[in-house]
């Protein structure tokens, strides 16, 4: 019986003598594959065009029959808006504000010549967080080149983090 009482005491003393080691830090998502990187490339170019307010460069990444749809979540209510790519490009217009959109851990799914990218995003204006949500891109590959067919995103100003 004494041995049974000594073992828990011995274990408790040993545990106190050996401090807990920190958990290893996560490594995040693996780098995108070659195919995934090819799908993400027109999205990154689209974001670059938005940052430069370059409507022609933006339109070069898109299939003309597609469009942009936003689902807005605001304190005063919810709304859905849709624009053709030409209307969307006009929203860039001349200006001095710097636009920056960042995807956070994008998920890429490819099946032959179609692909989908789903990702949390943050949108910054002049380096300050403006809004966030989810981006959903539909892409098609034609003649070896990926083009964005549709972009749908949610937009909210609460609960946003840049991580």
mmCIF file of C-alpha atoms in Angstrom:
data_model
loop_
_atom_site.group_PDB
_atom_site.id
_atom_site.type_symbol
_atom_site.label_atom_id
_atom_site.label_comp_id
_atom_site.label_asym_id
_atom_site.label_seq_id
_atom_site.Cartn_x
_atom_site.Cartn_y
_atom_site.Cartn_z
ATOM 1 C CA UNK A 1 0.000 0.000 0.000
ATOM 2 C CA UNK A 2 2.858 2.387 0.809
ATOM 3 C CA UNK A 3 4.284 1.929 -2.684
ATOM 4 C CA UNK A 4 1.023 3.089 -4.230
ATOM 5 C CA UNK A 5 1.136 6.306 -2.182
ATOM 6 C CA UNK A 6 4.791 6.958 -3.012
ATOM 7 C CA UNK A 7 4.294 6.789 -6.801
ATOM 8 C CA UNK A 8 1.886 9.769 -7.038
ATOM 9 C CA UNK A 9 4.161 11.782 -4.738
ATOM 10 C CA UNK A 10 7.206 10.892 -6.821
ATOM 11 C CA UNK A 11 5.365 11.828 -10.022
ATOM 12 C CA UNK A 12 4.291 15.189 -8.545
ATOM 13 C CA UNK A 13 7.865 15.995 -7.496
ATOM 14 C CA UNK A 14 9.250 15.002 -10.904
ATOM 15 C CA UNK A 15 6.639 17.104 -12.720
ATOM 16 C CA UNK A 16 7.600 20.153 -10.644
ATOM 17 C CA UNK A 17 11.287 19.648 -11.358
ATOM 18 C CA UNK A 18 10.731 19.481 -15.127
ATOM 19 C CA UNK A 19 9.104 22.699 -16.382
ATOM 20 C CA UNK A 20 6.634 22.399 -19.243
ATOM 21 C CA UNK A 21 8.202 22.923 -22.613
ATOM 22 C CA UNK A 22 6.433 25.354 -24.962
ATOM 23 C CA UNK A 23 4.489 23.847 -27.830
ATOM 24 C CA UNK A 24 6.296 24.140 -31.162
ATOM 25 C CA UNK A 25 5.030 27.016 -33.274
ATOM 26 C CA UNK A 26 2.834 26.159 -36.247
ATOM 27 C CA UNK A 27 4.310 26.274 -39.685
ATOM 28 C CA UNK A 28 1.193 27.649 -41.405
ATOM 29 C CA UNK A 29 -0.004 26.457 -44.744
ATOM 30 C CA UNK A 30 2.495 24.890 -47.113
ATOM 31 C CA UNK A 31 3.556 27.048 -50.050
ATOM 32 C CA UNK A 32 1.164 26.834 -52.985
ATOM 33 C CA UNK A 33 1.816 24.210 -55.614
ATOM 34 C CA UNK A 34 2.750 25.321 -59.124
ATOM 35 C CA UNK A 35 -0.884 24.940 -60.217
ATOM 36 C CA UNK A 36 -2.214 26.836 -57.196
ATOM 37 C CA UNK A 37 0.313 29.628 -57.722
ATOM 38 C CA UNK A 38 -0.837 29.910 -61.361
ATOM 39 C CA UNK A 39 -4.461 30.286 -60.193
ATOM 40 C CA UNK A 40 -3.495 32.913 -57.591
ATOM 41 C CA UNK A 41 -1.401 34.913 -60.094
ATOM 42 C CA UNK A 42 -4.290 36.771 -61.817
ATOM 43 C CA UNK A 43 -5.803 37.545 -58.403
ATOM 44 C CA UNK A 44 -2.507 39.066 -57.253
ATOM 45 C CA UNK A 45 -2.292 41.053 -60.495
ATOM 46 C CA UNK A 46 -5.888 42.231 -59.981
ATOM 47 C CA UNK A 47 -4.962 43.459 -56.482
ATOM 48 C CA UNK A 48 -1.905 45.214 -57.936
ATOM 49 C CA UNK A 49 -4.089 46.920 -60.541
ATOM 50 C CA UNK A 50 -6.490 48.032 -57.803
ATOM 51 C CA UNK A 51 -3.590 49.459 -55.775
ATOM 52 C CA UNK A 52 -2.399 51.401 -58.847
ATOM 53 C CA UNK A 53 -5.981 52.354 -59.771
ATOM 54 C CA UNK A 54 -5.246 50.913 -63.208
ATOM 55 C CA UNK A 55 -8.591 49.928 -64.753
ATOM 56 C CA UNK A 56 -7.014 48.601 -67.969
ATOM 57 C CA UNK A 57 -4.679 46.267 -66.044
ATOM 58 C CA UNK A 58 -7.602 45.136 -63.884
ATOM 59 C CA UNK A 59 -9.768 44.330 -66.926
ATOM 60 C CA UNK A 60 -6.896 42.346 -68.482
ATOM 61 C CA UNK A 61 -7.261 39.734 -65.697
ATOM 62 C CA UNK A 62 -10.996 39.211 -66.215
ATOM 63 C CA UNK A 63 -13.408 37.390 -68.531
ATOM 64 C CA UNK A 64 -15.737 40.126 -69.836
ATOM 65 C CA UNK A 65 -18.963 38.137 -69.310
ATOM 66 C CA UNK A 66 -18.352 37.849 -65.557
ATOM 67 C CA UNK A 67 -18.881 40.344 -62.796
ATOM 68 C CA UNK A 68 -18.497 41.400 -59.188
ATOM 69 C CA UNK A 69 -21.039 40.789 -56.413
ATOM 70 C CA UNK A 70 -20.846 42.050 -52.851
ATOM 71 C CA UNK A 71 -22.899 41.020 -49.823
ATOM 72 C CA UNK A 72 -22.710 43.930 -47.388
ATOM 73 C CA UNK A 73 -23.276 43.393 -43.666
ATOM 74 C CA UNK A 74 -23.806 46.718 -41.913
ATOM 75 C CA UNK A 75 -25.457 47.841 -38.658
ATOM 76 C CA UNK A 76 -28.308 49.353 -40.680
ATOM 77 C CA UNK A 77 -28.942 46.092 -42.530
ATOM 78 C CA UNK A 78 -27.784 43.783 -45.273
ATOM 79 C CA UNK A 79 -27.608 44.424 -48.995
ATOM 80 C CA UNK A 80 -26.454 42.697 -52.167
ATOM 81 C CA UNK A 81 -24.850 44.661 -54.986
ATOM 82 C CA UNK A 82 -23.647 43.565 -58.409
ATOM 83 C CA UNK A 83 -21.556 45.302 -61.053
ATOM 84 C CA UNK A 84 -20.320 44.338 -64.474
ATOM 85 C CA UNK A 85 -16.552 44.308 -64.756
ATOM 86 C CA UNK A 86 -16.675 47.632 -66.613
ATOM 87 C CA UNK A 87 -18.702 49.189 -63.764
ATOM 88 C CA UNK A 88 -16.364 47.644 -61.194
ATOM 89 C CA UNK A 89 -13.289 49.052 -62.975
ATOM 90 C CA UNK A 90 -14.846 52.540 -62.943
ATOM 91 C CA UNK A 91 -14.974 52.450 -59.127
ATOM 92 C CA UNK A 92 -11.172 52.686 -59.097
ATOM 93 C CA UNK A 93 -11.255 56.138 -60.660
ATOM 94 C CA UNK A 94 -8.519 58.662 -60.081
ATOM 95 C CA UNK A 95 -7.649 59.378 -56.481
ATOM 96 C CA UNK A 96 -4.913 59.619 -53.917
ATOM 97 C CA UNK A 97 -6.044 56.897 -51.519
ATOM 98 C CA UNK A 98 -3.930 53.748 -51.566
ATOM 99 C CA UNK A 99 -5.961 50.538 -51.788
ATOM 100 C CA UNK A 100 -4.515 47.269 -50.523
ATOM 101 C CA UNK A 101 -6.300 43.940 -50.350
ATOM 102 C CA UNK A 102 -4.760 40.907 -48.648
ATOM 103 C CA UNK A 103 -5.925 37.321 -48.767
ATOM 104 C CA UNK A 104 -5.524 35.341 -45.546
ATOM 105 C CA UNK A 105 -4.841 31.607 -45.986
ATOM 106 C CA UNK A 106 -6.490 31.203 -49.406
ATOM 107 C CA UNK A 107 -7.865 27.789 -50.322
ATOM 108 C CA UNK A 108 -7.507 26.850 -53.986
ATOM 109 C CA UNK A 109 -9.515 24.102 -55.673
ATOM 110 C CA UNK A 110 -8.757 23.144 -59.285
ATOM 111 C CA UNK A 111 -10.585 20.777 -61.596
ATOM 112 C CA UNK A 112 -9.192 20.820 -65.119
ATOM 113 C CA UNK A 113 -9.823 24.261 -66.560
ATOM 114 C CA UNK A 114 -11.912 25.638 -63.710
ATOM 115 C CA UNK A 115 -10.729 26.797 -60.322
ATOM 116 C CA UNK A 116 -12.098 28.389 -57.197
ATOM 117 C CA UNK A 117 -10.326 30.449 -54.567
ATOM 118 C CA UNK A 118 -11.988 31.019 -51.190
ATOM 119 C CA UNK A 119 -10.275 33.192 -48.623
ATOM 120 C CA UNK A 120 -10.699 35.579 -45.756
ATOM 121 C CA UNK A 121 -9.478 39.021 -46.746
ATOM 122 C CA UNK A 122 -8.760 42.428 -45.314
ATOM 123 C CA UNK A 123 -8.986 45.675 -47.243
ATOM 124 C CA UNK A 124 -6.840 48.628 -46.236
ATOM 125 C CA UNK A 125 -7.090 52.226 -47.367
ATOM 126 C CA UNK A 126 -3.950 54.272 -46.831
ATOM 127 C CA UNK A 127 -2.639 51.475 -44.613
ATOM 128 C CA UNK A 128 -5.665 51.521 -42.274
ATOM 129 C CA UNK A 129 -8.135 48.674 -42.022
ATOM 130 C CA UNK A 130 -11.310 49.593 -43.898
ATOM 131 C CA UNK A 131 -13.248 46.320 -43.970
ATOM 132 C CA UNK A 132 -12.951 42.563 -44.174
ATOM 133 C CA UNK A 133 -14.865 39.461 -45.179
ATOM 134 C CA UNK A 134 -14.611 36.465 -47.464
ATOM 135 C CA UNK A 135 -13.552 36.517 -51.118
ATOM 136 C CA UNK A 136 -14.729 33.895 -53.586
ATOM 137 C CA UNK A 137 -13.131 33.866 -57.039
ATOM 138 C CA UNK A 138 -14.290 31.696 -59.969
ATOM 139 C CA UNK A 139 -11.572 31.278 -62.571
ATOM 140 C CA UNK A 140 -11.336 29.575 -65.953
ATOM 141 C CA UNK A 141 -8.247 28.573 -67.903
ATOM 142 C CA UNK A 142 -8.281 29.293 -71.594
ATOM 143 C CA UNK A 143 -5.314 28.798 -73.883
ATOM 144 C CA UNK A 144 -3.162 28.058 -70.831
ATOM 145 C CA UNK A 145 -4.024 31.326 -69.071
ATOM 146 C CA UNK A 146 -6.174 31.721 -65.949
ATOM 147 C CA UNK A 147 -8.783 34.507 -65.986
ATOM 148 C CA UNK A 148 -11.169 35.605 -63.253
ATOM 149 C CA UNK A 149 -14.770 35.017 -64.288
ATOM 150 C CA UNK A 150 -16.544 36.154 -61.119
ATOM 151 C CA UNK A 151 -15.677 37.696 -57.796
ATOM 152 C CA UNK A 152 -18.119 37.517 -54.897
ATOM 153 C CA UNK A 153 -17.268 38.881 -51.483
ATOM 154 C CA UNK A 154 -18.783 39.704 -48.136
ATOM 155 C CA UNK A 155 -18.032 43.087 -46.627
ATOM 156 C CA UNK A 156 -18.188 44.054 -42.946
ATOM 157 C CA UNK A 157 -16.453 46.530 -40.686
ATOM 158 C CA UNK A 158 -16.677 44.597 -37.416
ATOM 159 C CA UNK A 159 -14.689 41.584 -36.261
ATOM 160 C CA UNK A 160 -11.833 42.294 -38.673
ATOM 161 C CA UNK A 161 -8.276 41.200 -37.934
ATOM 162 C CA UNK A 162 -5.245 41.300 -40.201
ATOM 163 C CA UNK A 163 -4.142 37.783 -39.254
#
